[in-house]
Amino acid sequence: MLITIDGPSGVGKGTVARAVSSKLNFNYLDSGAMYRALALYADLNNIKENDDLKLKKLLIDIHIQFVTDEEGEDRVFLNTDDVTEDIRTNEISILASKYAGIELVRNVLREMQKRLVKNKNYVTEGRDMGTYVFPEADYKFYLDADPMVRADRRALQLTETLGMKFKTEKILDEINQRDTLDKTRKICPLHPADDAIIIDTTDLSVNDVVNNVIERIV
Ligand code: DC
């Protein structure tokens, strides 16, 4: 069975998708982490978005892996390096959104995502899971929330993962910037699938959303 959860930045897709996958004992795919890892690799190797030749080489060289460590934590590996924390910075967020607008990048990552999920039970989370990558999914959800609430949630998450304080106003600016990039790009823009169940999470707790999703499935 395949369940997709899409939505804009900071809406809590990751937290919800992880919780749903763990309750159902399904695998979990964070597709955004793949865009982030790719952006980090490009950044470290000084590859610009418009450098077609270097970008093609990058897509051949890059190997992204999801590994669960001994404590049960999901780790993201870029080739041999654990980049779980490095891909969560604000700079990489914006850069990932830029690379996500490149057709070649999307084509390669889409194939990787399809290969990963094949013949397994999965909850996948991202921007285009139910629309362009897995239109055949069994259940599709689209989470949305007021941008200010999303900025607050993102600030809290960044503080928890990176251990630093962040200004909500700055994060709100970045969320608005990413919303525009993700929703207006020519290839696979962010929007709900026609058959997606839309949940406005503005006034809901994580538990409410998780229960809402599970109720629709079982
Ligand atoms: O979900 P996230 O914030 O980790 O995603 C980072 C960026 O990657 C996001 O701004 C847009 C892009 N992305 C995408 O275009 N398609 C996906 N399925 C997942 C992420």
Short mmCIF file of C-alpha atoms and ligand atoms in Angstrom, two decimals:
data_model
loop_
_atom_site.label_atom_id
_atom_site.label_comp_id
_atom_site.label_asym_id
_atom_site.label_seq_id
_atom_site.Cartn_x
_atom_site.Cartn_y
_atom_site.Cartn_z
CA MET A 1 0.00 0.00 0.00
CA LEU A 2 1.13 3.51 -0.77
CA ILE A 3 0.12 6.66 1.13
CA THR A 4 1.27 10.09 -0.02
CA ILE A 5 1.37 13.24 2.08
CA ASP A 6 2.08 16.51 0.29
CA GLY A 7 1.99 20.13 1.37
CA PRO A 8 4.00 23.35 1.74
CA SER A 9 7.07 24.01 3.90
CA GLY A 10 6.70 23.80 7.66
CA VAL A 11 3.22 22.29 7.61
CA GLY A 12 4.39 19.29 9.65
CA LYS A 13 4.30 16.68 6.87
CA GLY A 14 7.47 15.04 8.13
CA THR A 15 6.26 14.62 11.70
CA VAL A 16 2.86 13.37 10.55
CA ALA A 17 4.24 11.03 7.88
CA ARG A 18 6.75 9.54 10.35
CA ALA A 19 4.04 8.96 12.95
CA VAL A 20 1.62 7.43 10.43
CA SER A 21 4.30 5.14 9.00
CA SER A 22 5.31 3.99 12.47
CA LYS A 23 1.67 3.33 13.52
CA LEU A 24 1.04 1.29 10.37
CA ASN A 25 4.49 -0.27 10.42
CA PHE A 26 5.16 1.10 6.92
CA ASN A 27 8.40 2.44 5.48
CA TYR A 28 8.79 6.22 5.32
CA LEU A 29 10.24 8.30 2.48
CA ASP A 30 11.23 11.92 3.03
CA SER A 31 11.56 13.02 -0.60
CA GLY A 32 12.54 16.57 0.43
CA ALA A 33 15.70 15.14 2.02
CA MET A 34 16.75 13.94 -1.44
CA TYR A 35 16.44 17.45 -2.90
CA ARG A 36 18.28 18.80 0.11
CA ALA A 37 21.13 16.26 -0.17
CA LEU A 38 21.50 17.05 -3.86
CA ALA A 39 21.59 20.80 -3.11
CA LEU A 40 24.22 20.24 -0.42
CA TYR A 41 26.40 18.23 -2.81
CA ALA A 42 26.09 20.93 -5.48
CA ASP A 43 26.93 23.61 -2.94
CA LEU A 44 29.99 21.75 -1.60
CA ASN A 45 31.24 21.16 -5.14
CA ASN A 46 30.54 24.69 -6.38
CA ILE A 47 28.08 23.50 -9.03
CA LYS A 48 25.69 26.18 -10.22
CA GLU A 49 22.04 25.47 -11.16
CA ASN A 50 22.62 26.55 -14.76
CA ASP A 51 25.74 24.41 -15.33
CA ASP A 52 24.09 21.56 -17.27
CA LEU A 53 27.22 19.52 -17.79
CA LYS A 54 28.30 19.53 -14.13
CA LEU A 55 24.72 18.90 -13.06
CA LYS A 56 24.54 15.78 -15.23
CA LYS A 57 27.79 14.52 -13.69
CA LEU A 58 26.44 15.27 -10.21
CA LEU A 59 23.33 13.21 -10.90
CA ILE A 60 25.53 10.25 -11.90
CA ASP A 61 27.89 10.64 -8.92
CA ILE A 62 25.31 11.20 -6.25
CA HIS A 63 24.14 8.35 -4.05
CA ILE A 64 21.47 9.09 -1.44
CA GLN A 65 20.59 6.53 1.21
CA PHE A 66 18.22 6.42 4.15
CA VAL A 67 19.52 4.41 7.09
CA THR A 68 17.94 3.74 10.49
CA ASP A 69 20.60 3.83 13.22
CA GLU A 70 20.75 1.74 16.41
CA GLU A 71 18.57 4.23 18.29
CA GLY A 72 15.92 3.95 15.61
CA GLU A 73 16.72 7.45 14.21
CA ASP A 74 16.48 8.00 10.45
CA ARG A 75 19.79 9.16 9.01
CA VAL A 76 20.44 10.54 5.52
CA PHE A 77 23.65 9.55 3.76
CA LEU A 78 25.09 11.43 0.82
CA ASN A 79 27.56 9.01 -0.73
CA THR A 80 29.51 7.93 2.40
CA ASP A 81 28.74 10.98 4.58
CA ASP A 82 25.99 11.30 7.16
CA VAL A 83 24.42 14.66 6.22
CA THR A 84 21.26 14.40 8.37
CA GLU A 85 21.90 17.70 10.17
CA ASP A 86 23.81 19.49 7.38
CA ILE A 87 20.83 19.41 5.02
CA ARG A 88 18.51 21.18 7.50
CA THR A 89 20.01 24.69 7.33
CA ASN A 90 18.02 27.61 5.89
CA GLU A 91 20.56 28.07 3.09
CA ILE A 92 20.09 24.47 1.96
CA SER A 93 16.28 24.86 2.20
CA ILE A 94 16.31 27.69 -0.33
CA LEU A 95 18.92 26.00 -2.53
CA ALA A 96 16.92 22.73 -2.55
CA SER A 97 13.86 24.64 -3.74
CA LYS A 98 15.91 26.10 -6.60
CA TYR A 99 17.25 22.72 -7.71
CA ALA A 100 13.74 21.30 -7.43
CA GLY A 101 12.73 23.54 -10.34
CA ILE A 102 15.14 21.80 -12.73
CA GLU A 103 13.51 19.16 -14.93
CA LEU A 104 16.57 16.92 -15.16
CA VAL A 105 16.91 16.86 -11.37
CA ARG A 106 13.23 15.98 -10.90
CA ASN A 107 13.38 13.22 -13.52
CA VAL A 108 16.33 11.51 -11.84
CA LEU A 109 14.98 11.85 -8.29
CA ARG A 110 11.53 10.64 -9.40
CA GLU A 111 13.07 7.43 -10.75
CA MET A 112 15.03 6.94 -7.50
CA GLN A 113 11.80 7.42 -5.50
CA LYS A 114 9.85 4.94 -7.63
CA ARG A 115 12.62 2.35 -7.29
CA LEU A 116 12.76 2.73 -3.50
CA VAL A 117 9.02 2.28 -3.01
CA LYS A 118 8.42 -0.55 -5.47
CA ASN A 119 6.55 -3.54 -3.98
CA LYS A 120 6.71 -2.19 -0.42
CA ASN A 121 4.33 -0.47 1.98
CA TYR A 122 5.29 3.21 2.14
CA VAL A 123 4.24 6.58 3.44
CA THR A 124 5.92 9.13 1.17
CA GLU A 125 6.08 12.82 1.92
CA GLY A 126 6.91 15.84 -0.24
CA ARG A 127 5.47 18.28 -2.76
CA ASP A 128 4.57 16.10 -5.74
CA MET A 129 4.11 12.62 -4.30
CA GLY A 130 0.39 12.26 -4.99
CA THR A 131 0.36 14.36 -8.14
CA TYR A 132 3.36 13.52 -10.33
CA VAL A 133 5.42 10.72 -8.75
CA PHE A 134 2.77 8.32 -7.41
CA PRO A 135 -0.54 9.29 -9.03
CA GLU A 136 -1.65 5.67 -8.47
CA ALA A 137 -1.23 5.91 -4.64
CA ASP A 138 -3.94 4.27 -2.52
CA TYR A 139 -4.46 7.28 -0.24
CA LYS A 140 -3.41 10.86 -0.88
CA PHE A 141 -3.32 13.65 1.68
CA TYR A 142 -2.55 17.33 1.29
CA LEU A 143 -1.75 19.23 4.49
CA ASP A 144 -1.98 23.00 4.63
CA ALA A 145 -1.73 25.67 7.34
CA ASP A 146 -1.52 29.41 7.80
CA PRO A 147 2.05 30.60 6.87
CA MET A 148 2.58 32.26 10.28
CA VAL A 149 1.74 28.99 12.05
CA ARG A 150 4.08 27.13 9.70
CA ALA A 151 6.89 29.61 10.47
CA ASP A 152 6.40 29.02 14.21
CA ARG A 153 6.50 25.25 13.71
CA ARG A 154 9.62 25.46 11.56
CA ALA A 155 11.38 27.69 14.12
CA LEU A 156 10.65 25.16 16.84
CA GLN A 157 11.83 22.26 14.66
CA LEU A 158 15.06 24.06 13.73
CA THR A 159 15.75 24.84 17.38
CA GLU A 160 15.22 21.19 18.25
CA THR A 161 17.39 19.78 15.46
CA LEU A 162 20.13 22.42 15.27
CA GLY A 163 20.06 23.66 18.88
CA MET A 164 19.90 27.36 17.92
CA LYS A 165 17.24 30.05 18.28
CA PHE A 166 15.69 31.45 15.10
CA LYS A 167 13.61 34.58 14.44
CA THR A 168 10.10 33.65 13.27
CA GLU A 169 9.93 36.74 10.96
CA LYS A 170 13.02 35.60 9.04
CA ILE A 171 11.63 32.07 8.74
CA LEU A 172 8.27 33.45 7.57
CA ASP A 173 10.08 35.34 4.79
CA GLU A 174 11.84 32.14 3.75
CA ILE A 175 8.61 30.14 3.89
CA ASN A 176 6.88 32.68 1.64
CA GLN A 177 9.87 32.62 -0.73
CA ARG A 178 9.81 28.80 -0.88
CA ASP A 179 6.02 28.68 -1.27
CA THR A 180 6.35 30.92 -4.32
CA LEU A 181 9.18 28.84 -5.80
CA ASP A 182 7.41 25.51 -5.11
CA LYS A 183 3.94 26.59 -6.28
CA THR A 184 4.88 28.56 -9.37
CA ARG A 185 7.63 26.43 -10.93
CA LYS A 186 6.87 25.10 -14.40
CA ILE A 187 7.65 21.46 -13.64
CA CYS A 188 5.58 19.57 -11.06
CA PRO A 189 4.46 22.60 -9.04
CA LEU A 190 3.01 22.09 -5.57
CA HIS A 191 -0.77 21.65 -5.58
CA PRO A 192 -3.19 19.08 -4.16
CA ALA A 193 -4.02 16.07 -6.34
CA ASP A 194 -7.64 16.11 -7.56
CA ASP A 195 -8.34 13.05 -5.41
CA ALA A 196 -6.36 14.19 -2.34
CA ILE A 197 -7.92 14.57 1.10
CA ILE A 198 -7.09 18.13 2.17
CA ILE A 199 -6.48 18.78 5.87
CA ASP A 200 -6.06 22.32 7.23
CA THR A 201 -3.76 21.79 10.21
CA THR A 202 -3.67 25.43 11.40
CA ASP A 203 -5.62 24.68 14.59
CA LEU A 204 -4.82 20.99 14.90
CA SER A 205 -2.20 19.23 17.01
CA VAL A 206 0.12 16.65 15.48
CA ASN A 207 -1.94 13.92 17.17
CA ASP A 208 -5.18 15.30 15.69
CA VAL A 209 -3.70 15.22 12.19
CA VAL A 210 -2.21 11.75 12.61
CA ASN A 211 -5.53 10.38 13.89
CA ASN A 212 -7.37 12.12 11.07
CA VAL A 213 -5.10 10.44 8.51
CA ILE A 214 -5.27 7.00 10.15
CA GLU A 215 -9.09 7.15 10.40
CA ARG A 216 -9.35 7.65 6.67
CA ILE A 217 -7.14 4.63 5.98
CA VAL A 218 -8.29 1.87 8.28
O1 DC B 1 10.13 19.15 2.44
P1 DC B 1 11.45 19.92 2.45
O2 DC B 1 11.32 21.29 3.03
O3 DC B 1 12.56 19.15 3.11
O4 DC B 1 11.86 20.07 0.89
C1 DC B 1 12.95 20.85 0.47
C2 DC B 1 12.67 21.41 -0.91
O5 DC B 1 12.68 20.34 -1.85
C3 DC B 1 11.32 22.10 -1.09
O6 DC B 1 11.39 23.50 -0.96
C4 DC B 1 10.90 21.75 -2.48
C5 DC B 1 11.67 20.52 -2.82
N1 DC B 1 10.83 19.32 -2.92
C6 DC B 1 10.17 19.09 -4.10
O7 DC B 1 10.21 19.91 -5.00
N2 DC B 1 9.47 17.93 -4.27
C7 DC B 1 9.39 17.04 -3.28
N3 DC B 1 8.70 15.92 -3.48
C8 DC B 1 10.03 17.28 -2.05
C9 DC B 1 10.74 18.43 -1.89
#
